[in-house]
C-alpha cells in the first residue's frame, strides 16, 4: 500500500511528457491477488514496455476501494484523483 492507503506504488503528479491513467474501481480494481498479478500492475508493465520511447513515465494510479459506487467515484475523482493530473 502507498502512503495514501491505496494498493499501489506511490503516486506522482504527471508532467507534460508523462502518461498517467487513473483507475477508479471497487474491489476488482483493488484486487485479491498479489500486487504483481493485479490486472492494473500487468497493464502498467505492458504500457511501459510499449510506450517508454514516447513518454518519460508511464503509470496507472490505482484508486481501487472495495464496496464503492458511482457517488463515491465522483467524490474520489474531485477530492483525490485530479490532483495527480492523470
Coordinates of C-alpha atoms in Angstrom, one line a residue:
X1 CA 0.0 0.0 0.0
X2 CA 1.2 3.5 -0.7
X3 CA 1.2 6.5 1.7
X4 CA -2.4 7.4 0.5
X5 CA -3.6 3.9 1.5
X6 CA -4.1 2.6 -2.0
X7 CA -2.9 -0.8 -3.2
X8 CA -0.3 0.6 -5.5
X9 CA 3.2 2.2 -5.6
X10 CA 3.5 5.9 -4.6
X11 CA 1.5 8.2 -7.0
X12 CA 3.2 11.0 -8.7
X13 CA 1.9 14.2 -10.4
X14 CA 2.0 13.8 -14.1
X15 CA 4.2 16.1 -16.1
X16 CA 3.6 17.1 -19.7
X17 CA 5.7 14.2 -21.1
X18 CA 4.1 11.5 -18.8
X19 CA 1.2 9.1 -19.4
X20 CA -0.7 8.6 -16.2
X21 CA -4.1 6.8 -16.1
X22 CA -6.3 6.9 -13.1
X23 CA -8.3 3.7 -12.3
X24 CA -11.3 4.3 -10.2
X25 CA -12.7 0.9 -9.2
X26 CA -14.3 -1.2 -6.5
X27 CA -12.8 -4.3 -5.1
X28 CA -12.0 -5.7 -8.6
X29 CA -9.5 -2.8 -9.0
X30 CA -8.0 -3.2 -5.6
X31 CA -7.6 -6.9 -6.3
X32 CA -7.5 -10.0 -4.1
X33 CA -4.4 -11.3 -5.9
X34 CA -0.8 -10.4 -5.1
X35 CA 0.2 -6.9 -6.4
X36 CA 2.4 -8.3 -9.2
X37 CA -0.6 -10.2 -10.7
X38 CA -3.2 -7.4 -10.3
X39 CA -4.6 -6.5 -13.8
X40 CA -3.6 -2.9 -13.3
X41 CA 0.0 -3.8 -12.5
X42 CA 0.1 -6.2 -15.5
X43 CA -1.4 -3.5 -17.8
X44 CA 1.1 -0.8 -16.4
X45 CA 4.1 -3.1 -17.2
X46 CA 2.8 -3.7 -20.7
X47 CA 2.2 0.0 -21.3
X48 CA 5.7 0.8 -20.0
X49 CA 7.3 -1.7 -22.4
X50 CA 5.4 -0.5 -25.4
X51 CA 5.3 3.3 -24.8
X52 CA 8.6 4.0 -22.9
X53 CA 10.1 5.6 -26.0
X54 CA 7.2 8.1 -26.2
X55 CA 6.8 9.1 -22.5
X56 CA 9.2 9.9 -19.7
X57 CA 7.0 8.0 -17.2
X58 CA 4.0 5.7 -17.6
X59 CA 1.7 4.7 -14.8
X60 CA -1.7 3.5 -13.8
X61 CA -2.6 5.0 -10.5
X62 CA -4.9 2.5 -8.8
X63 CA -7.6 4.2 -6.7
X64 CA -9.5 0.9 -6.1
X65 CA -11.7 0.9 -2.9
X66 CA -13.9 -2.1 -2.0
X67 CA -17.7 -1.6 -2.0
X68 CA -17.9 1.8 -3.6
X69 CA -20.3 3.0 -6.3
X70 CA -20.9 6.0 -8.6
X71 CA -21.4 8.6 -6.0
X72 CA -18.2 7.6 -4.3
X73 CA -16.3 7.6 -7.6
X74 CA -17.4 11.1 -8.3
X75 CA -16.3 12.3 -4.8
X76 CA -13.0 10.4 -5.2
X77 CA -12.4 12.0 -8.6
X78 CA -12.8 15.5 -7.3
X79 CA -11.2 15.2 -3.9
X80 CA -8.2 12.9 -4.6
X81 CA -7.7 11.8 -8.2
X82 CA -7.4 15.1 -10.2
X83 CA -4.6 16.4 -8.1
X84 CA -2.3 13.8 -9.7
X85 CA -3.2 15.1 -13.2
X86 CA -4.0 11.8 -14.9

